[in-house]
Amino acid sequence: MTVASGDFPPLIRWHVHPDAAALAGPVCTRILAVARQAIAERGVFHIVLAGGNTPATVYRSLARHQEDWRNWQVYFGDERCLPVDDPERNSVMARDAWLGQVDIPESNVHVIPAERGAAKAAQAYASVIAAARPFDVVLLGMGEDGHTASLFPGQPHDGCEPVHAVHHAPKPPADRVSLGECVLNDAQVVLVLITGGAKHAAVARWKAGADLPVAHLHGRAGVDVYLDAAADCGAATD
Ligand code: 6PG
């Protein structure tokens, strides 16, 4: 595991909220604050979006704001190799919950062309990503096995490869495209959203120092983990 600065373990800041609904507001506020500052300073804000279901509440919260969306550049941390409009696509979830509700230019939303197959999509996206780094915010989730994006336990990748073609993923679909560890960490702000008692075991393993893909996150200034009580202490699952 490479740590950005020094050999000490990554700086992880744990933000526990009572439930998933209580988590969306603070995360949305944090993203908007970073975006407004980036746009004020450099005229542009680069964000990498998380897939899965957890971030949907945050995306719906973002959709309720009037922002300078023309200066937002949106990327994806991973994508499932499914048809473009498949409801299981991470890009479709983000569009339906947020991006399709605001006036962000379509050219600002850089979808991973995963419908072309993992290898071709990874190769194509590598050049898109190269022009966008470093990111202002990388938003990620975590699976019950400690995966993040489409970096799964037991599936080693070349740490220097910016975008991976993923096959045999244990979470369907088997074929995916994922940003690599080095790219996910190339951000001033890394936010990980985790909710639900089903994630508690992986959170506990992460805290205990297990070598999980999510534990390889360090960002340029540490990682902020936003989780609900169920994920943090295994309270009654929802
Ligand atoms: C995906 C996601 C994946 C997700 C976690 C958590 O394509 O599935 O990128 O990494 O973030 O599996 O998923 P949930 O938020 O649905 O629990």
Short mmCIF file of C-alpha atoms and ligand atoms in Angstrom, two decimals:
data_model
loop_
_atom_site.label_atom_id
_atom_site.label_comp_id
_atom_site.label_asym_id
_atom_site.label_seq_id
_atom_site.Cartn_x
_atom_site.Cartn_y
_atom_site.Cartn_z
CA MET A 1 0.00 0.00 0.00
CA THR A 2 1.49 3.36 -0.93
CA VAL A 3 0.87 6.30 1.36
CA ALA A 4 1.10 9.76 -0.15
CA SER A 5 3.27 11.31 2.47
CA GLY A 6 5.58 9.28 4.68
CA ASP A 7 5.05 5.70 5.78
CA PHE A 8 2.56 6.35 8.54
CA PRO A 9 -0.93 4.90 7.97
CA PRO A 10 -3.37 7.10 6.01
CA LEU A 11 -5.22 9.78 7.95
CA ILE A 12 -8.82 8.59 8.17
CA ARG A 13 -11.45 10.89 9.65
CA TRP A 14 -14.65 9.05 10.68
CA HIS A 15 -17.89 11.04 10.61
CA VAL A 16 -20.74 9.02 12.16
CA HIS A 17 -24.36 10.07 11.64
CA PRO A 18 -27.52 8.54 13.14
CA ASP A 19 -28.82 7.18 9.85
CA ALA A 20 -28.32 7.30 6.08
CA ALA A 21 -30.72 10.23 5.66
CA ALA A 22 -28.71 12.35 8.12
CA LEU A 23 -25.54 11.73 6.15
CA ALA A 24 -26.63 13.25 2.81
CA GLY A 25 -26.77 16.87 4.03
CA PRO A 26 -23.25 17.13 5.45
CA VAL A 27 -21.73 15.35 2.45
CA CYS A 28 -23.62 17.59 0.02
CA THR A 29 -22.53 20.67 1.96
CA ARG A 30 -18.90 19.53 1.92
CA ILE A 31 -18.93 18.90 -1.84
CA LEU A 32 -20.54 22.28 -2.57
CA ALA A 33 -18.00 24.09 -0.39
CA VAL A 34 -15.07 22.50 -2.21
CA ALA A 35 -16.72 23.17 -5.57
CA ARG A 36 -17.37 26.84 -4.89
CA GLN A 37 -13.81 27.38 -3.67
CA ALA A 38 -12.29 25.54 -6.65
CA ILE A 39 -14.40 27.54 -9.11
CA ALA A 40 -13.57 30.81 -7.36
CA GLU A 41 -9.85 30.00 -7.45
CA ARG A 42 -9.46 28.18 -10.77
CA GLY A 43 -12.74 28.48 -12.62
CA VAL A 44 -13.35 24.73 -12.65
CA PHE A 45 -14.26 21.88 -10.26
CA HIS A 46 -13.36 18.25 -10.95
CA ILE A 47 -15.29 15.54 -9.14
CA VAL A 48 -15.24 11.73 -9.45
CA LEU A 49 -18.59 10.12 -8.60
CA ALA A 50 -19.26 6.96 -6.65
CA GLY A 51 -21.42 4.19 -8.02
CA GLY A 52 -23.81 1.86 -6.25
CA ASN A 53 -26.92 2.98 -4.36
CA THR A 54 -25.56 4.77 -1.29
CA PRO A 55 -24.66 8.09 -2.97
CA ALA A 56 -28.16 8.52 -4.51
CA THR A 57 -29.37 10.58 -1.51
CA VAL A 58 -26.37 12.88 -1.87
CA TYR A 59 -26.96 13.25 -5.62
CA ARG A 60 -30.64 14.10 -5.02
CA SER A 61 -29.56 16.70 -2.48
CA LEU A 62 -27.10 18.24 -4.96
CA ALA A 63 -29.88 18.43 -7.56
CA ARG A 64 -31.80 20.79 -5.28
CA HIS A 65 -29.08 23.47 -5.47
CA GLN A 66 -28.52 26.25 -7.98
CA GLU A 67 -24.81 25.97 -8.70
CA ASP A 68 -22.42 27.17 -11.39
CA TRP A 69 -22.82 23.76 -13.06
CA ARG A 70 -21.08 24.92 -16.28
CA ASN A 71 -17.83 24.82 -14.33
CA TRP A 72 -18.35 21.35 -12.90
CA GLN A 73 -16.48 18.53 -14.66
CA VAL A 74 -17.88 15.15 -13.61
CA TYR A 75 -16.12 11.77 -13.88
CA PHE A 76 -16.90 8.29 -12.62
CA GLY A 77 -14.86 6.08 -10.30
CA ASP A 78 -16.10 2.95 -11.99
CA GLU A 79 -18.72 1.67 -14.39
CA ARG A 80 -20.41 -1.60 -15.09
CA CYS A 81 -20.08 -3.06 -18.58
CA LEU A 82 -23.76 -2.72 -19.48
CA PRO A 83 -25.65 -0.95 -22.28
CA VAL A 84 -25.56 2.84 -22.11
CA ASP A 85 -29.08 3.28 -20.71
CA ASP A 86 -29.16 0.20 -18.50
CA PRO A 87 -30.73 1.19 -15.15
CA GLU A 88 -27.93 -0.68 -13.39
CA ARG A 89 -25.30 1.66 -14.81
CA ASN A 90 -23.67 4.03 -12.33
CA SER A 91 -23.92 6.81 -14.93
CA VAL A 92 -27.68 6.24 -15.23
CA MET A 93 -28.16 6.39 -11.45
CA ALA A 94 -26.25 9.69 -11.27
CA ARG A 95 -28.18 11.11 -14.25
CA ASP A 96 -31.57 10.15 -12.88
CA ALA A 97 -30.84 11.36 -9.33
CA TRP A 98 -28.96 14.56 -10.20
CA LEU A 99 -27.21 15.31 -13.47
CA GLY A 100 -30.35 15.08 -15.54
CA GLN A 101 -32.11 17.55 -13.25
CA VAL A 102 -29.59 20.44 -13.49
CA ASP A 103 -28.19 22.50 -16.37
CA ILE A 104 -24.77 20.89 -16.51
CA PRO A 105 -23.57 20.65 -20.12
CA GLU A 106 -23.60 17.05 -21.34
CA SER A 107 -19.97 17.50 -22.44
CA ASN A 108 -19.05 18.10 -18.79
CA VAL A 109 -20.25 14.63 -17.77
CA HIS A 110 -17.49 12.20 -18.71
CA VAL A 111 -19.18 8.81 -18.75
CA ILE A 112 -16.98 5.70 -18.91
CA PRO A 113 -17.83 4.04 -22.27
CA ALA A 114 -18.20 0.66 -20.54
CA GLU A 115 -20.70 -0.53 -23.15
CA ARG A 116 -17.66 -0.95 -25.44
CA GLY A 117 -16.24 -3.66 -23.20
CA ALA A 118 -13.84 -3.38 -20.27
CA ALA A 119 -10.55 -3.29 -22.17
CA LYS A 120 -11.53 -0.73 -24.80
CA ALA A 121 -13.34 1.44 -22.26
CA ALA A 122 -10.41 1.42 -19.85
CA GLN A 123 -8.01 2.42 -22.60
CA ALA A 124 -10.30 5.21 -23.79
CA TYR A 125 -10.96 6.55 -20.29
CA ALA A 126 -7.28 6.66 -19.37
CA SER A 127 -6.76 9.66 -21.67
CA VAL A 128 -9.88 11.40 -20.31
CA ILE A 129 -8.61 10.98 -16.76
CA ALA A 130 -5.05 12.04 -17.59
CA ALA A 131 -6.35 15.46 -18.63
CA ALA A 132 -8.44 15.86 -15.46
CA ARG A 133 -6.02 15.05 -12.64
CA PRO A 134 -5.65 15.97 -9.86
CA PHE A 135 -9.28 15.90 -8.79
CA ASP A 136 -10.85 18.22 -6.27
CA VAL A 137 -13.16 15.55 -4.85
CA VAL A 138 -13.30 11.77 -5.22
CA LEU A 139 -16.51 10.25 -3.89
CA LEU A 140 -16.55 6.50 -3.21
CA GLY A 141 -18.61 3.78 -1.60
CA MET A 142 -17.57 0.51 -0.02
CA GLY A 143 -18.92 -2.99 -0.48
CA GLU A 144 -19.49 -5.57 2.24
CA ASP A 145 -16.17 -7.18 1.30
CA GLY A 146 -14.26 -3.91 1.56
CA HIS A 147 -14.14 -3.20 -2.16
CA THR A 148 -14.27 0.34 -3.43
CA ALA A 149 -15.02 1.47 -6.95
CA SER A 150 -14.47 -1.85 -8.74
CA LEU A 151 -11.28 -2.72 -6.87
CA PHE A 152 -12.12 -6.03 -5.23
CA PRO A 153 -10.23 -8.06 -2.61
CA GLY A 154 -8.01 -10.73 -4.13
CA GLN A 155 -7.91 -8.97 -7.50
CA PRO A 156 -4.51 -7.27 -7.56
CA HIS A 157 -3.94 -4.57 -10.14
CA ASP A 158 -0.87 -2.75 -11.36
CA GLY A 159 -0.80 0.16 -8.89
CA CYS A 160 0.44 2.51 -11.60
CA GLU A 161 -2.30 1.69 -14.11
CA PRO A 162 -4.73 4.64 -14.10
CA VAL A 163 -7.79 2.76 -15.33
CA HIS A 164 -8.36 -0.98 -15.00
CA ALA A 165 -10.41 -3.39 -17.08
CA VAL A 166 -12.01 -5.59 -14.41
CA HIS A 167 -13.18 -9.15 -15.11
CA HIS A 168 -14.67 -11.74 -12.75
CA ALA A 169 -15.93 -9.09 -10.35
CA PRO A 170 -17.78 -10.83 -7.49
CA LYS A 171 -20.45 -8.12 -7.58
CA PRO A 172 -22.37 -8.39 -10.88
CA PRO A 173 -21.74 -7.58 -13.59
CA ALA A 174 -18.47 -9.44 -13.78
CA ASP A 175 -17.00 -7.04 -16.31
CA ARG A 176 -16.36 -3.49 -15.15
CA VAL A 177 -14.04 -0.54 -15.55
CA SER A 178 -12.43 1.07 -12.52
CA LEU A 179 -10.12 3.94 -11.78
CA GLY A 180 -6.95 2.64 -10.20
CA GLU A 181 -5.73 3.29 -6.68
CA CYS A 182 -3.19 5.87 -7.86
CA VAL A 183 -5.92 7.90 -9.55
CA LEU A 184 -8.51 7.61 -6.78
CA ASN A 185 -5.87 8.96 -4.38
CA ASP A 186 -4.93 11.86 -6.65
CA ALA A 187 -7.42 14.19 -4.95
CA GLN A 188 -7.36 16.82 -2.24
CA VAL A 189 -10.63 15.49 -0.80
CA VAL A 190 -11.59 11.79 -0.73
CA LEU A 191 -15.05 11.07 0.69
CA VAL A 192 -16.24 7.50 1.37
CA LEU A 193 -19.97 6.93 2.03
CA ILE A 194 -20.94 3.80 3.97
CA THR A 195 -24.40 2.96 5.36
CA GLY A 196 -26.18 -0.09 6.70
CA GLY A 197 -25.37 -2.83 9.17
CA ALA A 198 -24.28 -5.14 6.36
CA LYS A 199 -21.15 -2.97 5.99
CA HIS A 200 -20.23 -3.11 9.72
CA ALA A 201 -17.91 -6.10 9.46
CA ALA A 202 -15.89 -4.50 6.68
CA VAL A 203 -15.72 -1.20 8.58
CA ALA A 204 -14.44 -3.06 11.65
CA ARG A 205 -11.85 -4.89 9.55
CA TRP A 206 -10.74 -1.60 7.99
CA LYS A 207 -10.34 -0.05 11.45
CA ALA A 208 -8.40 -3.13 12.58
CA GLY A 209 -5.90 -2.67 9.77
CA ALA A 210 -7.04 -5.33 7.32
CA ASP A 211 -5.54 -5.05 3.84
CA LEU A 212 -8.78 -4.17 2.03
CA PRO A 213 -9.01 -2.20 -1.22
CA VAL A 214 -10.81 0.61 0.64
CA ALA A 215 -7.93 0.72 3.14
CA HIS A 216 -5.57 1.71 0.31
CA LEU A 217 -7.29 5.10 0.09
CA HIS A 218 -5.29 8.02 1.46
CA GLY A 219 -5.93 10.97 -0.84
CA ARG A 220 -3.58 13.93 -0.80
CA ALA A 221 -4.81 14.97 2.65
CA GLY A 222 -6.39 11.88 4.15
CA VAL A 223 -9.84 10.36 3.78
CA ASP A 224 -13.20 11.43 5.24
CA VAL A 225 -15.52 8.48 5.88
CA TYR A 226 -19.18 9.35 6.33
CA LEU A 227 -21.09 6.45 7.83
CA ASP A 228 -24.28 5.81 9.73
CA ALA A 229 -24.48 4.18 13.17
CA ALA A 230 -25.47 0.85 11.67
CA ALA A 231 -22.31 0.65 9.59
CA ASP A 232 -20.16 2.00 12.41
CA CYS A 233 -21.21 -0.09 15.37
CA GLY A 234 -23.40 -2.74 13.84
CA ALA A 235 -26.62 -1.32 15.28
CA ALA A 236 -29.82 -2.99 14.19
CA THR A 237 -29.68 -3.30 10.44
CA ASP A 238 -32.23 -1.35 8.46
C1 6PG B 1 -20.50 -0.38 -8.01
C2 6PG B 1 -19.87 0.63 -7.08
C3 6PG B 1 -19.38 -0.07 -5.85
C4 6PG B 1 -20.25 0.44 -4.74
C5 6PG B 1 -20.20 -0.45 -3.53
C6 6PG B 1 -21.29 -0.04 -2.54
O1 6PG B 1 -20.39 -0.22 -9.24
O2 6PG B 1 -21.15 -1.28 -7.50
O3 6PG B 1 -19.00 1.42 -7.63
O4 6PG B 1 -18.04 0.16 -5.54
O5 6PG B 1 -19.81 1.76 -4.37
O6 6PG B 1 -20.41 -1.78 -3.96
O7 6PG B 1 -22.53 -0.19 -3.19
P1 6PG B 1 -23.89 0.31 -2.44
O8 6PG B 1 -23.74 1.77 -2.23
O9 6PG B 1 -24.99 -0.04 -3.41
O10 6PG B 1 -23.95 -0.47 -1.14
#
